[in-house]
DNA sequence: ACTTTCAAGTGACATTTGTCATATAACCAA
DNA sequence: TTGGTTATATGACAAATGTCACTTGAAAGT
């Protein structure tokens, strides 16, 4: 019998999956939560074989929980189950040595199959992500440029950005100019849009 | 026997719900799709009792499909099943006379209960939304101002916005100025931020 | 009929932004 | 040690942006 814990903040999916997994003879759902902190508390107590973790949850993300599982050297195998194929998330998950990384864009049978496979020691990554890994646009901005862009994203004007980062206004404009040139745009708005679609921001 | 159709673009939820609904003795899932256009084509052919519609789907949204069901005077009862409580969506759904409007933030049993209730002629709205309806900060911007703001949000400079909306550049600046004054800000960036947090944008 | 609101516009103006050239100092790698 | 990158800065300039004060016509409300 494989014991499974489910952390998923969308109740509809949480309850549907719980019931579905329970129907399998070799699986038993020992608990579930809709936020990361509750999940982590439960996991320490229940030590299930597998923990299915959504990434975007209140309080703690699924990746945070996976990190904690690894740090505590627990035997519970984390399976990340998330909506979108975002490179940054995937890389963090690989570093946290998750047992599987699945997209919600695949059928529930895939999840059930994945649970059984990770119990045999296999590691499973959604193929979309592995392909993406090679082609992913990585952030060309320096830390300093990112700090300026983040401040700009808050809607602050040049002077306020300068004050916030203890720079002169001219330097801030220079950074912004450098950012625009790297991203091939000509305004804060466009730069922010690009940074956002590439998930460098927010 | 209640026949049910399921349009939900997240495969994990789609397949999980399909299997779960099939377990109920009085429900039968006659078909499902992961995009709106396929759903509409199927619905015309299958004429199920109930159509569960996600809003954000490729090609046609669930609200588009609900509109079409109403326009074609079909007896299929639309149930909207969506992630977030957005006032604009809810209002459109009410106008399309949907049979129920549920959030994915509720358990799957609620959906099953809702299906049975709509078959008795009841209309079901998620309580969060009805409360929200009364308290919602309503958008103070005119349609025209919104059009300008949307264009600005795309990162377009004044001239491009003017060209897009067949206005003069001066008029566009005036609209923007009016928007800023209504929202109490002094830049496009800040205005966009406020519009976004209030869900008037995106 | 009168008023308000909205859509659309013009012109002038000050301010902010974006661009560019250029400079220095620190650090890191070949 | 030489060169590249980053962090920081200045000054000058053109372009874009935001503000204000107006005007006009149409639609909607009372």
Short mmCIF file of C-alpha atoms (C1' of nucleotides) in Angstrom, two decimals:
data_model
loop_
_atom_site.label_atom_id
_atom_site.label_comp_id
_atom_site.label_asym_id
_atom_site.label_seq_id
_atom_site.Cartn_x
_atom_site.Cartn_y
_atom_site.Cartn_z
CA UNK A 1 0.00 0.00 0.00
CA UNK A 2 1.39 3.38 -1.06
CA UNK A 3 0.52 6.26 1.27
CA UNK A 4 -0.09 9.56 -0.48
CA UNK A 5 -0.43 13.12 0.78
CA UNK A 6 -2.02 15.81 -1.41
CA UNK A 7 -1.30 19.54 -1.18
CA UNK A 8 -3.34 21.44 -3.73
CA UNK A 9 -5.03 24.76 -3.07
CA UNK A 10 -7.73 24.43 -5.68
CA UNK A 11 -10.39 22.58 -3.71
CA UNK A 12 -12.17 21.21 -6.75
CA UNK A 13 -9.02 19.45 -7.94
CA UNK A 14 -7.96 18.56 -4.42
CA UNK A 15 -11.16 16.73 -3.58
CA UNK A 16 -11.54 15.18 -7.03
CA UNK A 17 -8.02 13.76 -6.94
CA UNK A 18 -8.34 12.57 -3.38
CA UNK A 19 -11.43 10.56 -4.23
CA UNK A 20 -9.92 9.27 -7.44
CA UNK A 21 -6.69 8.12 -5.82
CA UNK A 22 -8.65 6.39 -3.08
CA UNK A 23 -10.31 4.25 -5.75
CA UNK A 24 -6.97 2.65 -6.57
CA UNK A 25 -6.40 -0.50 -4.54
CA UNK A 26 -2.73 0.13 -3.90
CA UNK A 27 -3.04 3.82 -3.00
CA UNK A 28 -4.21 5.44 0.20
CA UNK A 29 -4.58 9.19 0.69
CA UNK A 30 -3.53 9.81 4.27
CA UNK A 31 -4.26 13.54 4.21
CA UNK A 32 -4.53 16.70 2.18
CA UNK A 33 -4.22 20.45 2.58
CA UNK A 34 -4.91 23.60 0.62
CA UNK A 35 -1.92 25.54 1.82
CA UNK A 36 1.79 24.83 2.11
CA UNK A 37 2.23 25.43 5.83
CA UNK A 38 -0.51 22.96 6.76
CA UNK A 39 0.98 20.46 4.31
CA UNK A 40 4.44 20.72 5.86
CA UNK A 41 3.02 20.27 9.36
CA UNK A 42 1.07 17.18 8.27
CA UNK A 43 3.96 15.67 6.32
CA UNK A 44 6.27 15.70 9.33
CA UNK A 45 3.66 13.84 11.33
CA UNK A 46 2.32 11.45 8.68
CA UNK A 47 5.53 10.67 6.76
CA UNK A 48 3.68 9.35 3.68
CA UNK A 49 5.49 7.59 0.85
CA UNK A 50 4.60 10.31 -1.64
CA UNK A 51 3.65 13.99 -1.37
CA UNK A 52 1.87 15.56 -4.33
CA UNK A 53 2.61 19.28 -4.19
CA UNK A 54 1.08 22.14 -6.12
CA UNK A 55 3.52 25.02 -6.48
CA UNK A 56 1.36 28.08 -6.09
CA UNK A 57 -0.20 27.74 -2.68
CA UNK A 58 -0.69 30.18 0.20
CA UNK A 59 1.94 30.46 2.97
CA UNK A 60 4.46 27.98 1.56
CA UNK A 61 4.87 27.00 -2.08
CA UNK A 62 5.17 23.37 -3.10
CA UNK A 63 8.82 24.04 -3.88
CA UNK A 64 9.36 25.36 -0.37
CA UNK A 65 7.85 22.17 1.00
CA UNK A 66 10.03 20.03 -1.28
CA UNK A 67 13.09 21.92 -0.01
CA UNK A 68 12.05 21.23 3.57
CA UNK A 69 11.53 17.53 2.87
CA UNK A 70 15.01 17.34 1.41
CA UNK A 71 16.60 19.36 4.23
CA UNK A 72 14.94 17.14 6.84
CA UNK A 73 16.16 14.07 4.95
CA UNK A 74 12.68 12.62 4.96
CA UNK A 75 11.91 9.59 2.80
CA UNK A 76 8.67 11.10 1.49
CA UNK A 77 9.04 11.52 -2.27
CA UNK A 78 7.82 14.89 -3.54
CA UNK A 79 5.83 15.03 -6.79
CA UNK A 80 5.33 18.56 -8.11
CA UNK A 81 2.02 19.05 -9.86
CA UNK A 82 1.65 22.48 -11.43
CA UNK A 83 -0.23 24.41 -14.08
CA UNK A 84 2.38 25.96 -16.30
CA UNK A 85 5.71 24.96 -17.70
CA UNK A 86 7.88 27.63 -16.13
CA UNK A 87 11.57 27.14 -16.40
CA UNK A 88 12.47 28.86 -13.14
CA UNK A 89 10.16 26.59 -11.17
CA UNK A 90 11.39 23.51 -12.95
CA UNK A 91 15.02 24.30 -12.25
CA UNK A 92 14.30 24.82 -8.57
CA UNK A 93 12.42 21.54 -8.49
CA UNK A 94 15.32 19.67 -10.08
CA UNK A 95 17.65 21.15 -7.47
CA UNK A 96 15.31 20.03 -4.72
CA UNK A 97 15.55 16.55 -6.23
CA UNK A 98 11.82 16.08 -6.65
CA UNK A 99 10.77 12.57 -7.68
CA UNK A 100 8.48 13.84 -10.44
CA UNK A 101 7.40 17.09 -12.07
CA UNK A 102 4.03 16.85 -13.78
CA UNK A 103 1.79 19.41 -15.44
CA UNK A 104 -1.92 19.70 -14.73
CA UNK A 105 -2.16 19.70 -18.47
CA UNK A 106 -1.90 15.90 -18.41
CA UNK A 107 -4.66 13.43 -17.47
CA UNK A 108 -5.12 12.16 -13.95
CA UNK A 109 -4.09 8.65 -15.01
CA UNK A 110 -0.61 10.03 -15.64
CA UNK A 111 -0.45 11.13 -12.04
CA UNK A 112 -1.47 7.71 -10.80
CA UNK A 113 1.10 6.07 -13.06
CA UNK A 114 3.74 8.53 -11.84
CA UNK A 115 3.04 7.71 -8.20
CA UNK A 116 3.71 4.03 -8.84
CA UNK A 117 6.83 4.75 -10.87
CA UNK A 118 8.44 7.04 -8.30
CA UNK A 119 7.96 4.24 -5.75
CA UNK A 120 10.23 2.07 -7.90
CA UNK A 121 12.85 4.82 -7.73
CA UNK A 122 12.24 6.36 -11.11
CA UNK A 123 12.33 10.12 -11.68
CA UNK A 124 9.73 11.58 -14.01
CA UNK A 125 9.85 14.95 -15.73
CA UNK A 126 7.18 16.30 -18.06
CA UNK A 127 8.81 16.16 -21.51
CA UNK A 128 7.68 19.71 -22.34
CA UNK A 129 9.97 21.00 -19.64
CA UNK A 130 13.06 19.09 -20.58
CA UNK A 131 12.80 20.38 -24.13
CA UNK A 132 12.23 23.88 -22.80
CA UNK A 133 15.29 23.63 -20.61
CA UNK A 134 17.58 23.69 -23.61
CA UNK A 135 15.87 26.56 -25.38
CA UNK A 136 14.88 28.73 -22.41
CA UNK A 137 15.63 32.44 -22.64
CA UNK A 138 17.67 33.18 -19.56
CA UNK A 139 17.58 36.55 -17.90
CA UNK A 140 20.26 38.79 -19.46
CA UNK A 141 19.90 41.49 -16.79
CA UNK A 142 22.38 42.02 -13.99
CA UNK A 143 21.25 42.06 -10.35
CA UNK A 144 21.52 45.81 -10.32
CA UNK A 145 19.47 46.17 -13.48
CA UNK A 146 16.86 43.84 -12.04
CA UNK A 147 16.66 45.96 -8.88
CA UNK A 148 16.02 49.02 -11.01
CA UNK A 149 13.44 47.20 -13.09
CA UNK A 150 11.64 45.94 -10.00
CA UNK A 151 11.46 49.48 -8.65
CA UNK A 152 10.23 50.72 -12.02
CA UNK A 153 7.61 47.98 -11.97
CA UNK A 154 6.32 49.43 -8.72
CA UNK A 155 5.40 52.51 -10.71
CA UNK A 156 8.10 54.69 -9.18
CA UNK A 157 9.47 57.59 -11.23
CA UNK A 158 13.20 57.93 -11.82
CA UNK A 159 13.84 60.10 -8.77
CA UNK A 160 12.05 57.71 -6.44
CA UNK A 161 13.96 54.74 -7.86
CA UNK A 162 17.19 56.65 -7.35
CA UNK A 163 16.30 57.45 -3.75
CA UNK A 164 15.29 53.88 -3.05
CA UNK A 165 18.51 52.40 -4.41
CA UNK A 166 20.78 55.24 -3.24
CA UNK A 167 21.75 56.08 -6.81
CA UNK A 168 21.68 59.28 -8.79
CA UNK A 169 18.76 59.82 -11.14
CA UNK A 170 21.14 59.78 -14.10
CA UNK A 171 22.46 56.37 -13.12
CA UNK A 172 18.95 55.02 -12.89
CA UNK A 173 18.21 56.29 -16.37
CA UNK A 174 21.37 54.66 -17.57
CA UNK A 175 20.39 51.32 -16.11
CA UNK A 176 16.99 51.57 -17.66
CA UNK A 177 18.56 52.43 -20.98
CA UNK A 178 20.84 49.40 -20.71
CA UNK A 179 17.85 47.22 -19.86
CA UNK A 180 15.91 48.49 -22.86
CA UNK A 181 18.80 47.84 -25.16
CA UNK A 182 19.24 44.29 -23.85
CA UNK A 183 15.55 43.54 -24.22
CA UNK A 184 15.19 45.37 -27.51
CA UNK A 185 12.53 47.81 -26.35
CA UNK A 186 12.21 51.53 -25.72
CA UNK A 187 10.12 52.04 -22.60
CA UNK A 188 9.72 50.87 -19.03
CA UNK A 189 6.33 49.49 -19.84
CA UNK A 190 7.59 47.23 -22.59
CA UNK A 191 10.59 46.13 -20.56
CA UNK A 192 8.33 45.18 -17.67
CA UNK A 193 6.02 43.28 -19.99
CA UNK A 194 8.91 41.24 -21.38
CA UNK A 195 10.33 40.59 -17.95
CA UNK A 196 6.94 39.46 -16.81
CA UNK A 197 6.24 37.10 -19.69
CA UNK A 198 9.66 35.58 -19.11
CA UNK A 199 8.86 35.27 -15.42
CA UNK A 200 11.89 37.32 -14.39
CA UNK A 201 9.46 39.57 -12.62
CA UNK A 202 6.71 38.86 -10.12
CA UNK B 1 -30.28 9.79 -15.82
CA UNK B 2 -28.71 13.24 -16.13
CA UNK B 3 -26.42 13.64 -19.15
CA UNK B 4 -23.43 15.89 -18.56
CA UNK B 5 -20.88 17.47 -20.87
CA UNK B 6 -17.57 18.78 -19.52
CA UNK B 7 -15.51 21.56 -21.07
CA UNK B 8 -12.36 22.17 -19.05
CA UNK B 9 -8.96 22.87 -20.54
CA UNK B 10 -6.92 21.63 -17.62
CA UNK B 11 -6.61 17.96 -18.45
CA UNK B 12 -5.92 16.87 -14.90
CA UNK B 13 -9.19 18.35 -13.66
CA UNK B 14 -11.06 17.35 -16.81
CA UNK B 15 -10.21 13.68 -16.52
CA UNK B 16 -10.55 13.58 -12.75
CA UNK B 17 -14.01 15.12 -12.81
CA UNK B 18 -15.13 12.94 -15.71
CA UNK B 19 -14.25 9.81 -13.79
CA UNK B 20 -15.74 11.15 -10.59
CA UNK B 21 -19.06 12.14 -12.16
CA UNK B 22 -19.28 8.75 -13.87
CA UNK B 23 -19.22 7.11 -10.44
CA UNK B 24 -22.57 8.71 -9.59
CA UNK B 25 -25.47 6.45 -10.50
CA UNK B 26 -27.69 9.22 -11.84
CA UNK B 27 -25.01 11.03 -13.87
CA UNK B 28 -23.54 10.15 -17.24
CA UNK B 29 -20.73 12.11 -18.89
CA UNK B 30 -21.56 12.05 -22.60
CA UNK B 31 -18.45 13.88 -23.68
CA UNK B 32 -15.70 16.37 -22.81
CA UNK B 33 -13.37 18.82 -24.48
CA UNK B 34 -10.37 20.97 -23.61
CA UNK B 35 -11.31 23.92 -25.80
CA UNK B 36 -14.44 25.97 -26.33
CA UNK B 37 -14.89 25.42 -30.05
CA UNK B 38 -14.83 21.63 -29.72
CA UNK B 39 -17.25 21.89 -26.82
CA UNK B 40 -19.74 23.98 -28.81
CA UNK B 41 -19.59 21.56 -31.73
CA UNK B 42 -20.21 18.60 -29.41
CA UNK B 43 -23.00 20.31 -27.50
CA UNK B 44 -25.05 20.94 -30.64
CA UNK B 45 -24.81 17.30 -31.52
CA UNK B 46 -25.16 15.72 -28.06
CA UNK B 47 -27.66 18.13 -26.44
CA UNK B 48 -26.82 17.00 -22.89
CA UNK B 49 -28.90 18.13 -19.91
CA UNK B 50 -26.01 20.03 -18.37
CA UNK B 51 -22.81 21.60 -19.73
CA UNK B 52 -20.03 22.32 -17.25
CA UNK B 53 -17.98 25.15 -18.72
CA UNK B 54 -14.62 26.51 -17.67
CA UNK B 55 -14.25 30.18 -18.62
CA UNK B 56 -10.66 30.45 -19.70
CA UNK B 57 -10.29 27.99 -22.56
CA UNK B 58 -8.67 28.25 -25.99
CA UNK B 59 -10.72 29.32 -29.03
CA UNK B 60 -14.01 30.03 -27.23
CA UNK B 61 -14.44 30.89 -23.57
CA UNK B 62 -17.05 29.16 -21.45
CA UNK B 63 -19.02 32.40 -21.43
CA UNK B 64 -19.01 32.45 -25.24
CA UNK B 65 -20.36 28.91 -25.23
CA UNK B 66 -23.04 29.86 -22.69
CA UNK B 67 -24.07 32.76 -24.94
CA UNK B 68 -24.34 30.43 -27.90
CA UNK B 69 -26.46 27.95 -25.94
CA UNK B 70 -28.81 30.76 -25.00
CA UNK B 71 -28.94 32.22 -28.52
CA UNK B 72 -29.71 28.80 -29.99
CA UNK B 73 -32.43 28.34 -27.35
CA UNK B 74 -31.01 24.99 -26.41
CA UNK B 75 -32.28 23.26 -23.28
CA UNK B 76 -28.78 22.36 -22.11
CA UNK B 77 -28.18 24.12 -18.79
CA UNK B 78 -24.78 25.82 -18.57
CA UNK B 79 -22.81 25.57 -15.33
CA UNK B 80 -19.82 27.90 -15.19
CA UNK B 81 -16.87 26.47 -13.28
CA UNK B 82 -14.00 28.88 -12.92
CA UNK B 83 -10.95 29.68 -10.83
CA UNK B 84 -11.31 33.23 -9.64
CA UNK B 85 -14.15 35.37 -8.44
CA UNK B 86 -14.02 38.11 -11.05
CA UNK B 87 -16.95 40.44 -11.10
CA UNK B 88 -16.87 41.07 -14.84
CA UNK B 89 -17.10 37.36 -15.62
CA UNK B 90 -19.85 36.86 -13.12
CA UNK B 91 -21.96 39.67 -14.52
CA UNK B 92 -21.62 38.31 -18.04
CA UNK B 93 -22.62 34.88 -16.79
CA UNK B 94 -25.71 36.25 -15.07
CA UNK B 95 -26.69 37.98 -18.31
CA UNK B 96 -26.23 34.73 -20.21
CA UNK B 97 -28.62 33.20 -17.67
CA UNK B 98 -26.31 30.41 -16.62
CA UNK B 99 -27.84 27.79 -14.36
CA UNK B 100 -24.97 27.89 -11.90
CA UNK B 101 -21.70 29.72 -11.31
CA UNK B 102 -19.24 27.79 -9.18
CA UNK B 103 -15.66 28.38 -8.16
CA UNK B 104 -12.96 25.74 -8.43
CA UNK B 105 -12.25 26.81 -4.90
CA UNK B 106 -15.10 24.58 -3.71
CA UNK B 107 -15.04 20.77 -3.38
CA UNK B 108 -16.12 18.47 -6.18
CA UNK B 109 -19.14 17.34 -4.16
CA UNK B 110 -20.52 20.85 -4.51
CA UNK B 111 -20.38 20.47 -8.26
CA UNK B 112 -22.25 17.17 -8.12
CA UNK B 113 -24.85 18.71 -5.83
CA UNK B 114 -25.16 21.69 -8.15
CA UNK B 115 -25.80 19.48 -11.17
CA UNK B 116 -28.72 17.84 -9.43
CA UNK B 117 -30.11 21.16 -8.22
CA UNK B 118 -30.03 22.87 -11.59
CA UNK B 119 -32.03 19.95 -12.99
CA UNK B 120 -34.81 20.87 -10.57
CA UNK B 121 -34.76 24.38 -12.00
CA UNK B 122 -32.71 26.06 -9.27
CA UNK B 123 -30.08 28.67 -10.01
CA UNK B 124 -26.88 28.52 -7.97
CA UNK B 125 -24.35 31.27 -7.49
CA UNK B 126 -21.21 30.98 -5.40
CA UNK B 127 -21.90 33.13 -2.33
CA UNK B 128 -18.50 34.82 -2.56
CA UNK B 129 -19.60 36.41 -5.80
CA UNK B 130 -22.94 37.67 -4.67
CA UNK B 131 -21.33 39.35 -1.67
CA UNK B 132 -18.66 40.73 -3.93
CA UNK B 133 -21.29 42.14 -6.26
CA UNK B 134 -22.39 44.61 -3.63
CA UNK B 135 -18.99 45.62 -2.36
CA UNK B 136 -16.97 45.52 -5.56
CA UNK B 137 -14.97 48.64 -6.35
CA UNK B 138 -16.53 49.39 -9.68
CA UNK B 139 -14.50 50.64 -12.54
CA UNK B 140 -14.74 54.45 -12.74
CA UNK B 141 -13.29 54.51 -16.25
CA UNK B 142 -15.40 54.97 -19.34
CA UNK B 143 -15.23 52.46 -22.19
CA UNK B 144 -13.09 54.84 -24.15
CA UNK B 145 -10.72 55.37 -21.27
CA UNK B 146 -10.47 51.62 -20.82
CA UNK B 147 -9.62 51.17 -24.49
CA UNK B 148 -6.81 53.69 -24.10
CA UNK B 149 -5.57 52.03 -20.94
CA UNK B 150 -5.61 48.60 -22.56
CA UNK B 151 -3.53 49.93 -25.43
CA UNK B 152 -1.17 51.61 -22.98
CA UNK B 153 -0.87 48.32 -21.15
CA UNK B 154 0.36 46.74 -24.35
CA UNK B 155 3.33 49.04 -24.07
CA UNK B 156 2.32 51.23 -26.98
CA UNK B 157 3.51 54.85 -26.99
CA UNK B 158 0.99 57.68 -27.37
CA UNK B 159 1.23 57.85 -31.16
CA UNK B 160 0.64 54.12 -31.57
CA UNK B 161 -2.34 54.23 -29.24
CA UNK B 162 -3.73 57.13 -31.24
CA UNK B 163 -3.28 55.24 -34.50
CA UNK B 164 -4.86 52.11 -33.08
CA UNK B 165 -7.96 53.91 -31.82
CA UNK B 166 -8.14 56.43 -34.67
CA UNK B 167 -7.65 59.33 -32.27
CA UNK B 168 -5.24 62.21 -32.20
CA UNK B 169 -2.20 61.95 -29.97
CA UNK B 170 -3.46 64.89 -27.92
CA UNK B 171 -6.75 63.16 -27.24
CA UNK B 172 -4.96 60.06 -26.09
CA UNK B 173 -2.92 62.13 -23.68
CA UNK B 174 -6.09 63.72 -22.42
CA UNK B 175 -7.69 60.36 -21.80
CA UNK B 176 -4.65 59.17 -19.98
CA UNK B 177 -4.62 62.33 -17.91
CA UNK B 178 -8.29 61.80 -17.06
CA UNK B 179 -7.55 58.20 -16.11
CA UNK B 180 -4.69 59.26 -13.84
CA UNK B 181 -6.83 61.82 -12.12
CA UNK B 182 -9.64 59.32 -11.57
CA UNK B 183 -7.24 56.76 -10.16
CA UNK B 184 -5.16 59.28 -8.24
CA UNK B 185 -1.85 58.52 -9.95
CA UNK B 186 0.57 60.26 -12.27
CA UNK B 187 1.85 57.70 -14.75
CA UNK B 188 0.70 54.96 -17.09
CA UNK B 189 2.58 52.42 -15.06
CA UNK B 190 0.79 53.23 -11.85
CA UNK B 191 -2.58 53.40 -13.57
CA UNK B 192 -2.02 49.97 -15.09
CA UNK B 193 -1.03 48.58 -11.72
CA UNK B 194 -4.20 49.83 -10.09
CA UNK B 195 -6.38 48.62 -12.94
CA UNK B 196 -4.74 45.23 -12.68
CA UNK B 197 -5.14 44.81 -8.95
CA UNK B 198 -8.81 45.74 -9.35
CA UNK B 199 -9.14 43.17 -12.13
CA UNK B 200 -10.29 45.77 -14.65
CA UNK B 201 -7.36 44.75 -16.77
CA UNK B 202 -6.12 41.37 -17.92
"C1'" DA C 1 -35.94 72.17 -22.52
"C1'" DC C 2 -32.10 71.94 -19.69
"C1'" DT C 3 -28.21 69.73 -17.65
"C1'" DT C 4 -24.87 66.40 -17.33
"C1'" DT C 5 -21.87 63.18 -19.19
"C1'" DC C 6 -19.13 61.40 -22.78
"C1'" DA C 7 -16.41 61.52 -26.91
"C1'" DA C 8 -13.30 63.98 -29.39
"C1'" DG C 9 -10.32 67.56 -30.30
"C1'" DT C 10 -6.46 71.66 -30.08
"C1'" DG C 11 -2.55 74.08 -28.30
"C1'" DA C 12 0.80 75.35 -24.91
"C1'" DC C 13 3.79 74.18 -21.33
"C1'" DA C 14 6.74 71.92 -17.85
"C1'" DT C 15 8.51 67.67 -16.63
"C1'" DT C 16 10.05 63.18 -17.33
"C1'" DT C 17 12.10 59.88 -20.06
"C1'" DG C 18 15.24 57.77 -23.06
"C1'" DT C 19 19.81 58.10 -25.55
"C1'" DC C 20 24.59 58.81 -25.91
"C1'" DA C 21 29.26 59.79 -24.95
"C1'" DT C 22 32.30 59.51 -21.54
"C1'" DA C 23 34.58 58.66 -17.04
"C1'" DT C 24 36.39 56.15 -12.82
"C1'" DA C 25 37.04 52.39 -9.75
"C1'" DA C 26 36.51 47.66 -8.46
"C1'" DC C 27 36.66 42.99 -9.43
"C1'" DC C 28 37.34 38.68 -11.97
"C1'" DA C 29 39.25 35.74 -15.37
"C1'" DA C 30 42.66 34.42 -18.99
"C1'" DT D 1 48.60 42.06 -16.38
"C1'" DT D 2 45.53 42.98 -19.50
"C1'" DG D 3 41.02 43.07 -20.67
"C1'" DG D 4 36.03 42.42 -19.83
"C1'" DT D 5 32.18 43.24 -16.82
"C1'" DT D 6 29.83 45.61 -13.35
"C1'" DA D 7 28.69 49.64 -10.59
"C1'" DT D 8 28.63 54.20 -10.47
"C1'" DA D 9 28.47 58.88 -12.18
"C1'" DT D 10 27.92 63.40 -15.19
"C1'" DG D 11 26.14 66.32 -18.81
"C1'" DA D 12 23.64 67.26 -22.91
"C1'" DC D 13 19.95 66.60 -25.98
"C1'" DA D 14 15.66 65.00 -28.27
"C1'" DA D 15 11.51 62.85 -27.67
"C1'" DA D 16 7.71 61.41 -25.03
"C1'" DT D 17 4.71 62.24 -21.36
"C1'" DG D 18 1.61 64.54 -18.25
"C1'" DT D 19 -1.12 68.83 -17.18
"C1'" DC D 20 -4.26 72.51 -18.13
"C1'" DA D 21 -7.46 75.26 -20.24
"C1'" DC D 22 -10.44 75.32 -23.68
"C1'" DT D 23 -14.12 73.90 -27.40
"C1'" DT D 24 -17.71 71.20 -29.85
"C1'" DG D 25 -21.21 67.91 -30.72
"C1'" DA D 26 -24.02 63.99 -29.40
"C1'" DA D 27 -26.51 61.17 -26.19
"C1'" DA D 28 -28.85 60.39 -21.96
"C1'" DG D 29 -31.37 61.86 -17.85
"C1'" DT D 30 -34.65 64.82 -15.29
#
